[in-house]
Short mmCIF file of N, CA and C in Angstrom, two decimals:
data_model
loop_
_atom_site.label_atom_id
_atom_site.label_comp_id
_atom_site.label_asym_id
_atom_site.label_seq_id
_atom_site.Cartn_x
_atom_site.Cartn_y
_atom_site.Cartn_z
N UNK A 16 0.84 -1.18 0.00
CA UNK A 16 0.00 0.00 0.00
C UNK A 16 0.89 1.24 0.00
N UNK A 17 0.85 2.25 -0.58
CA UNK A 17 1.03 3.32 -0.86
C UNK A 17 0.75 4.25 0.52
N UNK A 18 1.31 4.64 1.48
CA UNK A 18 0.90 5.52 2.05
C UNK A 18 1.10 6.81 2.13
N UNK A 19 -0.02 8.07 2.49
CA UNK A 19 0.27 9.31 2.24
C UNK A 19 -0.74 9.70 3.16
N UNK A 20 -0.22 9.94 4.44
CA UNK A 20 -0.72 10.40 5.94
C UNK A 20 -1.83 11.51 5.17
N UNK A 21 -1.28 12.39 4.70
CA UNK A 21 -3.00 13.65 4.70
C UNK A 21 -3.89 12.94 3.34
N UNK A 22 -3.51 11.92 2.82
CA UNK A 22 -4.76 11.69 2.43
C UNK A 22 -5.53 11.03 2.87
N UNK A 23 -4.81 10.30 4.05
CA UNK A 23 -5.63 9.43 4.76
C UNK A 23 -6.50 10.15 5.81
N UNK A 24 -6.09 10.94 5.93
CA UNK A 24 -6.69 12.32 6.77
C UNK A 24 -8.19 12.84 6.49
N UNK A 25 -7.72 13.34 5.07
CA UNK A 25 -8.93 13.53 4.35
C UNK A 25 -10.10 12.56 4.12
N UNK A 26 -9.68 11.37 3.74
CA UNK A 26 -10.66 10.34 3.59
C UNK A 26 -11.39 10.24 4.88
N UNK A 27 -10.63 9.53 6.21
CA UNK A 27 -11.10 9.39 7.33
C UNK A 27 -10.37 10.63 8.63
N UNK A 28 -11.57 11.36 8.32
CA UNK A 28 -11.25 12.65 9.53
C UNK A 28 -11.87 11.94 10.79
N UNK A 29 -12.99 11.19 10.99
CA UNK A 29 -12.96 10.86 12.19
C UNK A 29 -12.40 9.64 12.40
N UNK A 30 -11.84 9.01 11.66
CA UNK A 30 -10.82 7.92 12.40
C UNK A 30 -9.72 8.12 13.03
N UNK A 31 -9.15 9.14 12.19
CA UNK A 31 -7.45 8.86 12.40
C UNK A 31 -7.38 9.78 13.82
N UNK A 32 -6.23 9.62 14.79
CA UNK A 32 -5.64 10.60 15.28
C UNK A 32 -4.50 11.20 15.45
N UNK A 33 -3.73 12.46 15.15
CA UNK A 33 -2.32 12.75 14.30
C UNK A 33 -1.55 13.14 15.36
N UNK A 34 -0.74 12.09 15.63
CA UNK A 34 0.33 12.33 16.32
C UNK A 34 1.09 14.29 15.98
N UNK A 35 1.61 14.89 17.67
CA UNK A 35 2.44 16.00 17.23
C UNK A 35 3.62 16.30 16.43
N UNK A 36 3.92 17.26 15.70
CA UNK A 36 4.97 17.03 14.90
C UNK A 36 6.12 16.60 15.73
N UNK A 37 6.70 15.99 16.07
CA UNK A 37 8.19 16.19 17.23
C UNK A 37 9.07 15.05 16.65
N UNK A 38 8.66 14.65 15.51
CA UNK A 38 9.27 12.91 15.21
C UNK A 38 9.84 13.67 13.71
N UNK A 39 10.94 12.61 13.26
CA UNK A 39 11.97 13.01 12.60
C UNK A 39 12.20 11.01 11.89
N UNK A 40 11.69 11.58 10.34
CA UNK A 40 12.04 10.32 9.71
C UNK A 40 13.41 10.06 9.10
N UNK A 41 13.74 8.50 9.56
CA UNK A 41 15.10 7.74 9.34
C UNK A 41 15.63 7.00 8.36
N UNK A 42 14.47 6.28 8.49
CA UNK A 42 14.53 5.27 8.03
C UNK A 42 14.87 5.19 6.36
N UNK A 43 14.94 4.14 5.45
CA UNK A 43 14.94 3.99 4.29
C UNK A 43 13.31 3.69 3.51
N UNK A 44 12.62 2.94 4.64
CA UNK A 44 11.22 3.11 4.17
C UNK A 44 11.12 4.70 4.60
N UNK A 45 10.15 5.44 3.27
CA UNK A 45 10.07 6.66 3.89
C UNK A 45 8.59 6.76 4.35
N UNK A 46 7.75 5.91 4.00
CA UNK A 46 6.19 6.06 4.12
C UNK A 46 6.36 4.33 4.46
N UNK A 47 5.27 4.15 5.88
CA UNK A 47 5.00 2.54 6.57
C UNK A 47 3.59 2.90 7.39
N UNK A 48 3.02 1.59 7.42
CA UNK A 48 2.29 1.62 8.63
C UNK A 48 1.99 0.19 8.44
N UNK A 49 1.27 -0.17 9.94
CA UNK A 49 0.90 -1.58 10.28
C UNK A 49 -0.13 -1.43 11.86
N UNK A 50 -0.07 -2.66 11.75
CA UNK A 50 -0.92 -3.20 13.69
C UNK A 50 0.09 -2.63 14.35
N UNK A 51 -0.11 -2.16 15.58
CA UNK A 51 0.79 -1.26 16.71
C UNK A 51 1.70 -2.61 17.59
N UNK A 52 2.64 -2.91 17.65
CA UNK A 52 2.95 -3.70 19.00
C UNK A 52 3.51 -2.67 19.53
N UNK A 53 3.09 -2.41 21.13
CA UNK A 53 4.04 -1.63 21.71
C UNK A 53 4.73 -1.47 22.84
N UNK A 54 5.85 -1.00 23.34
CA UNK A 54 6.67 -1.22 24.10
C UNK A 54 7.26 -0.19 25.01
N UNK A 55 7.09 -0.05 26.57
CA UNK A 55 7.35 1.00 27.05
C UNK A 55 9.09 0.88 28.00
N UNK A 56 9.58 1.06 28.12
CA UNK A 56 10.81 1.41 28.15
C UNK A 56 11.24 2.50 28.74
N UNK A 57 11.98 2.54 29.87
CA UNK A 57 13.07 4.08 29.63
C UNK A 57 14.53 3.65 29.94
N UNK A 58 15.51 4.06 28.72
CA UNK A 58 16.67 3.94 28.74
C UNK A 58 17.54 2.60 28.96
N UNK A 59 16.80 1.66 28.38
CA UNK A 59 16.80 0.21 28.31
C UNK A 59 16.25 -0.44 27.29
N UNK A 60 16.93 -1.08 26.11
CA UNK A 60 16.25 -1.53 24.92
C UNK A 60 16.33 -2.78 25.21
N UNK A 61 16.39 -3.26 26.17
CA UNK A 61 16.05 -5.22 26.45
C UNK A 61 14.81 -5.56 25.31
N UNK A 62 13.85 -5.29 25.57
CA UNK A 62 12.83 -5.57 24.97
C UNK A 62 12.08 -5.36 23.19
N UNK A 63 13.05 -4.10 22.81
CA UNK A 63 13.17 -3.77 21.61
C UNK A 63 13.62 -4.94 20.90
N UNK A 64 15.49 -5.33 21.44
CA UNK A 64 16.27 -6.04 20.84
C UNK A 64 15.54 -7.36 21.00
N UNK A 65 14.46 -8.06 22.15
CA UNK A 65 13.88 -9.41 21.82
C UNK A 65 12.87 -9.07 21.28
N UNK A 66 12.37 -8.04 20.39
CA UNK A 66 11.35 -8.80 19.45
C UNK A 66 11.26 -8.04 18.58
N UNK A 67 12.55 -7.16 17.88
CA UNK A 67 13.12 -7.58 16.28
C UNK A 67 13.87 -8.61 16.03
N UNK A 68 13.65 -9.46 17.10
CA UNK A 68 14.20 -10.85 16.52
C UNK A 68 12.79 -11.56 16.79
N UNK A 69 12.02 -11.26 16.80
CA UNK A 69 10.53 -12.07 16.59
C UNK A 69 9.80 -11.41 15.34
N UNK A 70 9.27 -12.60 14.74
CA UNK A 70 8.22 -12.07 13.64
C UNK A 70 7.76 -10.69 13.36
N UNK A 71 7.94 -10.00 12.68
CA UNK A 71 7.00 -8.96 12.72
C UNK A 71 5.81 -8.92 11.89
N UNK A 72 5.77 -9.32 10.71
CA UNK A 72 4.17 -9.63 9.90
C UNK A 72 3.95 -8.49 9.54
N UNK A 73 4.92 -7.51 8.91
CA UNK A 73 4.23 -6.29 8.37
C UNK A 73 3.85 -5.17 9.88
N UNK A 74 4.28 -5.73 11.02
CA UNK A 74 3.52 -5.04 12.02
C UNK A 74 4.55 -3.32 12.55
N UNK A 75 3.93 -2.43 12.71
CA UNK A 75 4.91 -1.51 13.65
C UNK A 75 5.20 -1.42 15.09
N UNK A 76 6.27 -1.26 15.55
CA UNK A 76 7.00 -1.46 16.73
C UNK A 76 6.93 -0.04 17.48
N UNK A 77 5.92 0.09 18.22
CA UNK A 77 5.90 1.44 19.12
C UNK A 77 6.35 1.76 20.50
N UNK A 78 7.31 2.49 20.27
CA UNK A 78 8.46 2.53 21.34
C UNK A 78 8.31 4.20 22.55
N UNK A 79 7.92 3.40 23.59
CA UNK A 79 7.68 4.64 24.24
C UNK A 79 8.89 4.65 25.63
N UNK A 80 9.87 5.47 24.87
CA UNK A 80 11.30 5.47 26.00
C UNK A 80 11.21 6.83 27.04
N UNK A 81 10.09 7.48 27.19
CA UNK A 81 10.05 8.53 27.91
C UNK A 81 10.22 9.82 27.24
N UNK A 82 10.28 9.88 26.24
CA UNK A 82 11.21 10.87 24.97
C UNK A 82 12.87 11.46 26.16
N UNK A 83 13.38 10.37 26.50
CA UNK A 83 14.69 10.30 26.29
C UNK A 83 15.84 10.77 25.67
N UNK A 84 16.82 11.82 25.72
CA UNK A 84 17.75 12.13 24.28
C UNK A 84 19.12 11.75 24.99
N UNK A 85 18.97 10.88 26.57
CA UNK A 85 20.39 11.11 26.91
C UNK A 85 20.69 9.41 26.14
N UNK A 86 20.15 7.93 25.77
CA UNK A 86 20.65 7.32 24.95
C UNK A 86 19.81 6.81 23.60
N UNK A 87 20.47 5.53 22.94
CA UNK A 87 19.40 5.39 22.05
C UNK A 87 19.02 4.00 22.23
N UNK A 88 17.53 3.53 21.46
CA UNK A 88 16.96 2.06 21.95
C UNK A 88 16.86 2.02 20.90
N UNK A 89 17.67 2.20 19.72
CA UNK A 89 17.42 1.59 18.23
C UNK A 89 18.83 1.51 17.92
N UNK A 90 19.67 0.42 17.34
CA UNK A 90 20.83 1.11 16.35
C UNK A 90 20.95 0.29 15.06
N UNK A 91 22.04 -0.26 14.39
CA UNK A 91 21.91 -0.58 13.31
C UNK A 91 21.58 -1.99 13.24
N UNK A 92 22.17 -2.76 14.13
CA UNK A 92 22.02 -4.28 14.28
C UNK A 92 20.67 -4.57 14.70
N UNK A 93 20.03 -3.52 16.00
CA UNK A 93 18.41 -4.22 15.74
C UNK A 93 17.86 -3.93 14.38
N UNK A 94 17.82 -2.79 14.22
CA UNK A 94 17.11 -2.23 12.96
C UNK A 94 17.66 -3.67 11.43
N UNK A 95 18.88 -3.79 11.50
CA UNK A 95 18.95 -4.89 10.90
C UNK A 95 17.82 -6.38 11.06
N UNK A 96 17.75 -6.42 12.16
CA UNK A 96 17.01 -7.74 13.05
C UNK A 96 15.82 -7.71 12.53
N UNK A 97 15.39 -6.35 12.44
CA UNK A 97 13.70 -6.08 12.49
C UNK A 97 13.34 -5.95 10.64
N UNK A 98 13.71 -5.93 9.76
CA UNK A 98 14.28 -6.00 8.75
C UNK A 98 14.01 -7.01 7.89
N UNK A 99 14.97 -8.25 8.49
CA UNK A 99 14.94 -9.48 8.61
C UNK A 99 13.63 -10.07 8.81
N UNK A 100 13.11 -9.76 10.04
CA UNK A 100 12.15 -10.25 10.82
C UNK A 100 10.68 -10.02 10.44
N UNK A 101 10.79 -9.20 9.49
CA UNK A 101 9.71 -8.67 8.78
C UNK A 101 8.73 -7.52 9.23
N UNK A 102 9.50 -6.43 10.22
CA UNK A 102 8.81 -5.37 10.36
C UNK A 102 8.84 -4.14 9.37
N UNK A 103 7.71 -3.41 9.52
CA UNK A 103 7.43 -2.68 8.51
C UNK A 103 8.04 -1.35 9.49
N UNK A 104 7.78 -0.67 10.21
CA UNK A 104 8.96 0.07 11.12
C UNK A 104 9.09 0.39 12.71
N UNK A 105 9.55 1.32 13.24
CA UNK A 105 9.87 1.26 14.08
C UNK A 105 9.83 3.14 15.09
N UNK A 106 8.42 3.65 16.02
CA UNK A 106 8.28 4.66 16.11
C UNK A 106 9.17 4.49 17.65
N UNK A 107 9.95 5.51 17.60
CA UNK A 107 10.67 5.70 18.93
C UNK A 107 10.53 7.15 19.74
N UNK A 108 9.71 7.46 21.06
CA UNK A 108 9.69 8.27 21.92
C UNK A 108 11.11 8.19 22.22
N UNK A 109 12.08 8.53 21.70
CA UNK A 109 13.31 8.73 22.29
C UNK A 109 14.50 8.97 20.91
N UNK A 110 15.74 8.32 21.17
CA UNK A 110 16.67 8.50 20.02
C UNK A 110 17.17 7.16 19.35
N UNK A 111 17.72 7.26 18.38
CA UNK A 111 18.27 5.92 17.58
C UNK A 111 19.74 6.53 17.60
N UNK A 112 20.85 5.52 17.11
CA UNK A 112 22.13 5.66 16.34
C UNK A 112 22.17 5.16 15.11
N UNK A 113 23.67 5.42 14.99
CA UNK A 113 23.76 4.89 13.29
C UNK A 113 23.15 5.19 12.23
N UNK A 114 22.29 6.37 12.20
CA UNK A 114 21.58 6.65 11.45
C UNK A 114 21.83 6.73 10.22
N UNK A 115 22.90 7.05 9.57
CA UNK A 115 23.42 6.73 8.27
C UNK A 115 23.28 4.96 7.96
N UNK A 116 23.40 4.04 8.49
CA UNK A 116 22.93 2.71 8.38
C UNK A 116 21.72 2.85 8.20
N UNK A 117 21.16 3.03 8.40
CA UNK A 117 19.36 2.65 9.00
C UNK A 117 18.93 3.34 7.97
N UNK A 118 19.69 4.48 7.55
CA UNK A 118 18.59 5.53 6.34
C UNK A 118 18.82 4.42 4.87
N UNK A 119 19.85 3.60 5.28
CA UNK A 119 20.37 2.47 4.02
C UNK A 119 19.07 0.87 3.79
N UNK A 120 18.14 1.19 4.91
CA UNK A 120 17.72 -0.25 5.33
C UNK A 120 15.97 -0.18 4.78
N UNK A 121 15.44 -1.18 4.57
CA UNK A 121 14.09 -1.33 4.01
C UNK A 121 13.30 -1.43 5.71
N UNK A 122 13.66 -0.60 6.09
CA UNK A 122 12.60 0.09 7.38
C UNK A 122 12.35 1.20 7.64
N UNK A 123 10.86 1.60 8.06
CA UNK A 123 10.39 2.92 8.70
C UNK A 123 11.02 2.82 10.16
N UNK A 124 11.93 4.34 10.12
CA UNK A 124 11.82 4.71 11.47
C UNK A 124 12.08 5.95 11.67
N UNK A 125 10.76 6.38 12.77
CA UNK A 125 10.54 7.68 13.00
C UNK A 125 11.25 8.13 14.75
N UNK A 126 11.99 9.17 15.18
CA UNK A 126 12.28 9.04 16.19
C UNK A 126 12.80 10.82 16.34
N UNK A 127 12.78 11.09 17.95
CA UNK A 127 12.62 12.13 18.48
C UNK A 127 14.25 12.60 17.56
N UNK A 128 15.66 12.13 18.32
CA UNK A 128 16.49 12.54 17.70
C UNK A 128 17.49 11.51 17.86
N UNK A 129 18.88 11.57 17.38
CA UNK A 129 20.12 10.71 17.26
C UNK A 129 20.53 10.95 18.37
N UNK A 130 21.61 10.09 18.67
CA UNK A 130 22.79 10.24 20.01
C UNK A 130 23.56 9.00 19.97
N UNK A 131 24.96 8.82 20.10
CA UNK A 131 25.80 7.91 19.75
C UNK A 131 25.94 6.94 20.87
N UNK A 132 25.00 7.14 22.00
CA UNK A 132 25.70 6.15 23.31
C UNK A 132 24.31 5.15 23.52
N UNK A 133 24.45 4.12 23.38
CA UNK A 133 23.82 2.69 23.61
C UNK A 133 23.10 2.72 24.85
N UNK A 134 21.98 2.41 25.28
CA UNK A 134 21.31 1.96 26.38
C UNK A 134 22.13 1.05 27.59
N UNK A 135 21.31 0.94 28.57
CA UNK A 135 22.22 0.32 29.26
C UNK A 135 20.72 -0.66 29.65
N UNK A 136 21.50 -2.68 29.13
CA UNK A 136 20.18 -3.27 28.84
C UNK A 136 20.21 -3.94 30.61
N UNK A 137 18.79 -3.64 31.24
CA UNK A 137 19.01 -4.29 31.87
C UNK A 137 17.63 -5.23 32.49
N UNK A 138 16.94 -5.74 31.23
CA UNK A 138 15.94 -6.66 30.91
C UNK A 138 14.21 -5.37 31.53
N UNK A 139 14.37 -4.25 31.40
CA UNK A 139 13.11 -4.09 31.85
C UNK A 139 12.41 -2.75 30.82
N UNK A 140 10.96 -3.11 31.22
CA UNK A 140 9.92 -2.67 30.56
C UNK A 140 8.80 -3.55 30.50
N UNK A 141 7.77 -3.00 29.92
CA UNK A 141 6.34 -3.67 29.61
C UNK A 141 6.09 -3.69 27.85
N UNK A 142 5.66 -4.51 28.02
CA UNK A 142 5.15 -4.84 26.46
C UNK A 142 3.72 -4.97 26.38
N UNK A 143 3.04 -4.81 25.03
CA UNK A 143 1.70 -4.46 24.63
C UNK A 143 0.84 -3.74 25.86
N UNK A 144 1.27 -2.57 26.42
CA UNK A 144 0.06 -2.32 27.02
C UNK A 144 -0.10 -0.33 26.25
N UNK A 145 -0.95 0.05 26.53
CA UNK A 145 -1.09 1.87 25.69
C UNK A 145 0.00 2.08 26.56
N UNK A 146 0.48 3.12 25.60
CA UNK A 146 1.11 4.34 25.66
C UNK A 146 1.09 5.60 25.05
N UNK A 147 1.33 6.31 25.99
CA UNK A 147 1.19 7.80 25.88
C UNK A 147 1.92 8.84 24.84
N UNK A 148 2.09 9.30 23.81
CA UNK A 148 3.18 10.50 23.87
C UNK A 148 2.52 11.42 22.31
N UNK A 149 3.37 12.79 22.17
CA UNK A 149 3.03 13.21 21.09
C UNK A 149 1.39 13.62 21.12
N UNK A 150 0.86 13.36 21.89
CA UNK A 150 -1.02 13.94 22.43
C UNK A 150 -1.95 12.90 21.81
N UNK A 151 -1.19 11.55 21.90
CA UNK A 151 -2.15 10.19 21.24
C UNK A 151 -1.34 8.98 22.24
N UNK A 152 -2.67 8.37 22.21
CA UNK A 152 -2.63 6.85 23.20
C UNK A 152 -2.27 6.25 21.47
N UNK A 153 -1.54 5.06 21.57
CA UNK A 153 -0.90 3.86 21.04
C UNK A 153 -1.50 2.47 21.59
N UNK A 154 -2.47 2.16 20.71
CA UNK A 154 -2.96 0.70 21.81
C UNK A 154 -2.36 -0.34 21.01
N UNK A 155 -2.04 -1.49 22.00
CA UNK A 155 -1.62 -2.64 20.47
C UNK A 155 -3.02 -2.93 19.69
N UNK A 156 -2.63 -3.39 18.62
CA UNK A 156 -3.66 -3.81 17.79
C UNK A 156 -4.17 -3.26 17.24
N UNK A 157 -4.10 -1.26 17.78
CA UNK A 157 -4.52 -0.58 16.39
C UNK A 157 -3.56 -0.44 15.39
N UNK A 158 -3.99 1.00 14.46
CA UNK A 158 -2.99 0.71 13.48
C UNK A 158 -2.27 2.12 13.30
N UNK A 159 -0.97 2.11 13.00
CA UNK A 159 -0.42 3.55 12.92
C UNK A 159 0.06 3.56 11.45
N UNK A 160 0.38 4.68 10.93
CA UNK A 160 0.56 5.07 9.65
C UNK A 160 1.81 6.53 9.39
N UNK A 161 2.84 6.60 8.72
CA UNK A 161 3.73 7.09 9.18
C UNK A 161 4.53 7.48 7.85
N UNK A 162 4.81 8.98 7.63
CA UNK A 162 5.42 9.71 6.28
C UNK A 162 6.51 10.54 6.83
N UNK A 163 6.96 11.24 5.54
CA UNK A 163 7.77 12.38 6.13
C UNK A 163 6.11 13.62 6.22
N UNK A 164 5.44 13.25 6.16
CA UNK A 164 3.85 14.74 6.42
C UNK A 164 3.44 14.57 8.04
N UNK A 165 4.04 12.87 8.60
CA UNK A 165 3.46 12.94 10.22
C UNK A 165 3.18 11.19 10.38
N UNK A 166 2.97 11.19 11.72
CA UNK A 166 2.13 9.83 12.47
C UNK A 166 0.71 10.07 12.54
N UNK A 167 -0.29 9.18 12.02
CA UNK A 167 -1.16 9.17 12.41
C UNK A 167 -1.56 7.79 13.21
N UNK A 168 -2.79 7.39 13.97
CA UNK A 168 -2.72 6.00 14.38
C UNK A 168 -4.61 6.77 14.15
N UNK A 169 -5.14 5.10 14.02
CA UNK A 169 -6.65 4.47 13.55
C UNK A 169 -7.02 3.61 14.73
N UNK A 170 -7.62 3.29 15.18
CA UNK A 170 -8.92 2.00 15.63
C UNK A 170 -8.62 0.64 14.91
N UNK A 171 -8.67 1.13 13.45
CA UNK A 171 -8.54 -0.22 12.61
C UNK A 171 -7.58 -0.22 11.36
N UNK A 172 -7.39 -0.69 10.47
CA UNK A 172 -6.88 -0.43 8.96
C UNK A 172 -7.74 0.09 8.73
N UNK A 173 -6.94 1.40 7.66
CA UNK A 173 -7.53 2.39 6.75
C UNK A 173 -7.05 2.13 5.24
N UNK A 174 -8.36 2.32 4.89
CA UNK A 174 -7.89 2.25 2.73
C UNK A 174 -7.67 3.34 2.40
N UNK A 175 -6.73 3.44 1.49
CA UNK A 175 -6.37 4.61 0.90
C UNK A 175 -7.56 4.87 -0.13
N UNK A 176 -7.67 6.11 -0.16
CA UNK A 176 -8.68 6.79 -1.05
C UNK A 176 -7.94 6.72 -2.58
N UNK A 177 -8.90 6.13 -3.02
CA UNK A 177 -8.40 6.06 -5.20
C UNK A 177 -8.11 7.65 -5.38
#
């Protein structure tokens, strides 16, 4: 699918809800969206790194690190993993590295900003439950949608308008 956040806008004004501008695209996918898995975190990517090594199914990986800028919970080897693994991308409340890698890679990823120093893993966080940031809840199982125009997230899948 082709995505293009304001037309999806236009089609469904009362579905969508548009994340604030504060996110900064990375990735090599420049336009993604999928089902939400998401993951709350601060300053610890334990949980990132175990499940871009799990399936992804087209799904997006929603990463809520506190919006964080002192490390990053993305770098080139997960983003490699997730890749592999079949995610479509990867939204981070916080920072990534390597970003010159990652802008090379067949993944969306949107994230607050860069910083060169690694997390410090030390197995914790929660997985699939909402999260907060940007003035939108993230539930798993809905769906988010993601350009260089913005984040939006849905209730359900949205069709693009012909």
């Amino acid at each position: 699918m082709n995505i293009v956040t304001p037309d999806l806008c236009d089609a469904h004004p009362e579905r969508v809800r548009v994340v604030e501008p504060i996110f900064t695209n990375y990735g090599g996918r420049i336009a993604f969206g999928g089902e939400i898995l998401t993951i709350k975190c601060h300053e610890d990517n334990s949980l990132v790194k175990e499940h871009v090594g799990n399936p992804g199914d087209g799904r997006v990986m929603v990463v809520d690190g506190g919006g964080s800028l002192r490390c990053a919970l993305l770098g080139d080897m997960l983003a490699a993993n997730a890749v592999k693994n079949g995610w479509a991308g990867i939204i981070i409340y916080g920072c990534i590295r390597d970003v010159d890698d990652i802008r090379t890679m067949d993944l969306g990823v949107q994230a607050l900003r860069t910083i060169p120093i690694k997390s410090n893993r030390q197995g914790r966080g929660d997985l699939n439950i909402p999260v907060t940031f940007g003035g939108v809840t993230f539930k798993p199982g809905e769906f988010v949608y993601a350009d260089n125009n913005g984040i939006i997230v849905a209730d359900r899948a949205l069709e693009m308008p012909v």
